[in-house]
Amino acid sequence: MKNAERLADRFAAAVAVHADRSALRIGDRCWDYRELDDELSRLRATLAEVCTDPDRPVAVVVDGTAATFLPMLAVLFSPHPLIPLDAASPQSRVSTILTDTGALLWRTAPGTGADTAPGAESAPGYPRVDCAVLAYTSGSTGTPKAVRQGDELWLHQATELAHELGIVPGSVVAQALPATFGGGLDVTVTSLLAGALLWTLDPRIDGVGDLVAELRGRRPQSLHLSPALLRAVLDTAGAGEALSGIDLVATCGEALDAVEVDRLRALTPEVTFVNRSGSSETGNLAFNSFTPDRELPTGTLPAGRIAAGKHIRVLDEHGTPLPDGAVGAIEVRSPHLARGYLCDGELVDFATHGTGDQGVPTALPVRSHRTGDMGRVVGDRLTLLGRSDDTVKIRGYRVDIGEVTAAARAADGVGDAVVIARESAGRTELVAYVAPPRTARAPAIATVRTAIGRAVPSWMVPTHIVLLPELPRTERGKVDRSALPAPRRRPAYMPPATGTEKLLAPIYADLLGIGTDGIGADDDFVALGGDSLTAVTLLRRVEETFGVSLPPSAPITDPTVRDLAARIDAGAPMSADGVVVHLRGTDDVAASNDPGGSPAHTPIVFAFAGAGESALAFAPLARRLSGYRVIGLHAHGLENLGIPDPTIRRAARRFAGHVRRFCPHGPYRFVGHSLGGVIAMEVARILIDDGEVIEHIVCLDTVLTGPLQRRLPVHLPASTDDTADTATGSDVVDPEQAAAEHCSTWELWRTRVALLTAGWWPRPADAQWSLFHELGRRSALLHRLHPWPGPVTVVLAEDNPDPGEWWDVIAPDHQGVHRISGDHNGILRAPHVDATAEIVTDALTGANV
């Protein structure tokens, strides 16, 4: 049975004192303490009808709504051990938990009764877990474990949290942590036992934008959330207004970098920030409170002051205590720990050391638990240094993965990051997974690698850096390491052989942030994180070093050190008429210059670049289109000497000729990015007039708002946003007028001359792209876009201003309009290109998109 002093008793005392105070707000519904107690009593009576054994665990699946939150509270303040389960939990996990515990699964809204999992009711001899809460750990690094938390842990924790977080009677406590997450249940229990108003928020249901809007409408005294959610809130428009007036912001669950607190202070200077550390096994472990006038450290925040009633020992690998300041394994001793685990139906108790043991003055038995963390203690201050399995040896050096993670998070353009160690071919490698802020463009891999290299020694720089739209997380908000994708393997190291290769490899290493001795002859520029901007610098360095001028597509068509060195030695460009670029795919089916060099059975996809874009922009996409040979096409004169095509129709005729040269007859598959989507449709019209078949066109973020909209022969519904400006030339201001307003007469005439002489002589790549972007924009102003009658799949970036319904008019036979994360150019780059490639592949294969 539970401890003599129970949570239910403490809650009953709170109800008696605060009966008329507001207790709980979920959505638009609010209960005072008397109403809440009445509702929970009614629910407990309903539960008693189907479960007469008070020792039997009861599991409640909680989704953030009142219909599930109230039953969870009813069980919590009852004799039954509570198993809180998040609605995001996979069914297989729920089934395993029910089987292991013999719990009754209470699937109920108020008044609807209860239900059990198949077989659970008849499960013989289910374990007597003797606890208040049976908390399953997140399982972010392995199999989840059931932690048996007694009333004594929760009562002590609630008292301490109320003091540390300023939760007093009448406080409005905004909780944006899942209630099933230990940190969320902490705040829930503390608020309701203290006589405060608990206001639950679940951004997983309504989104971060709605959370910010809710905070603007109501002014809580404190806000409780995860570090990842805090970063997302700080990235959201209106965050400053939403956070102003909040006295205290607290995070838990993961380490936080001081730079995030600095960002918080910039929006609301008077706020107190608290980062709290703990675990399901230990409860509160440490608090680090930063009042507005307290100076912030650099890097990751230390755990802080050790929680009351907790004694922490730092042990060496033999279990011997270490002196203050030494780094070792963390052991916690306290009468307020969990009682132990439930493993395979058996109770496993934590070690007990008697009363008053090891500096913990108490009449209660003292338990101990090794957390699996590394850290150090100086006085009453704790610094956590990552998991014990996060300290690895790389090339003979001991590496603290937490330090590398902090360096990755500090890199420009990185919103969140985690670094892990993986075994590959008998050696340990570091892999950094990074995600951009919600509203920002993803950083280049080379930029991130270089930033890490400036912060840590070379042997600590991750071998692989993987860009993701966001880090996968468990239902408790922690990084789900088991869901992190394996990085793409680099080829076996082959040392540069020729003189050119030996000179070129250090250039790769410098630009991509990789140690000079780590670049081999077969290392790939794109695979290592090179993008179009890095390519510009690479070409400039090549020209300075070798005196050879290569076209912008060269690092894409010949991306390895070996291939680019051979290209340099040949000293001649290889692009067909400066228009066609062969892009290497995942199956290594890229063609040579000879159109007949590609296997006849390999289908070709023609990819049309947008205004001022090189076809090399399609390189990341091409590498993800398995089973296709991708041929990129960009404007005449962009890479070669030649007069640009003045109209989209003229460019389409030129492109149609190139398409026919590679593939005399259809069916044809086209992909067009930005203005390239319009060009793809015009090329298709020409080929259809010649009796050919167009199998499918995929338009990637073709923006209709702006120049293209001006001469449309069909009516489009009014746009709700006519102010967008993207690389397609969606500005609605006449270019001559805009230039005249911001340029001197000399600059205006210089621009006009540059446009008239575009393609006549070579210019630096970035200047050339900018010039051809303007030419493409002007051709869009002259073009009359007629509806396309064939099958089209449309992909829109998140910043595209067009309503998706416009494509019902432009392409009546479209197969779907998909809006994905990433900006106009970002959908062709990691991490968002994976989602783009999936849609393109489905469209080209005829899958349901």
Tab-separated table of C-alpha atoms in Angstrom, residues 439-442 701 796-800 820-829 832:
chain	number	residue	atom	x	y	z
A	439	THR	CA	11.634	30.630	-38.987
A	440	ALA	CA	15.182	30.619	-40.333
A	441	ARG	CA	16.923	29.150	-43.350
A	442	ALA	CA	18.932	25.990	-42.758
A	701	ASP	CA	7.550	26.577	-55.556
A	796	LEU	CA	4.871	25.139	-52.299
A	797	ALA	CA	7.435	26.412	-49.795
A	798	GLU	CA	6.176	27.717	-46.486
A	799	ASP	CA	6.875	31.331	-47.527
A	800	ASN	CA	5.026	31.058	-50.856
A	820	ILE	CA	6.238	21.856	-46.996
A	821	SER	CA	8.738	23.340	-44.573
A	822	GLY	CA	11.586	25.428	-45.925
A	823	ASP	CA	11.811	28.659	-47.869
A	824	HIS	CA	11.894	29.182	-51.642
A	825	ASN	CA	15.448	27.920	-52.159
A	826	GLY	CA	15.575	25.857	-48.977
A	827	ILE	CA	13.231	23.168	-50.320
A	828	LEU	CA	16.077	22.105	-52.642
A	829	ARG	CA	18.601	21.910	-49.796
A	832	HIS	CA	13.937	20.074	-46.411
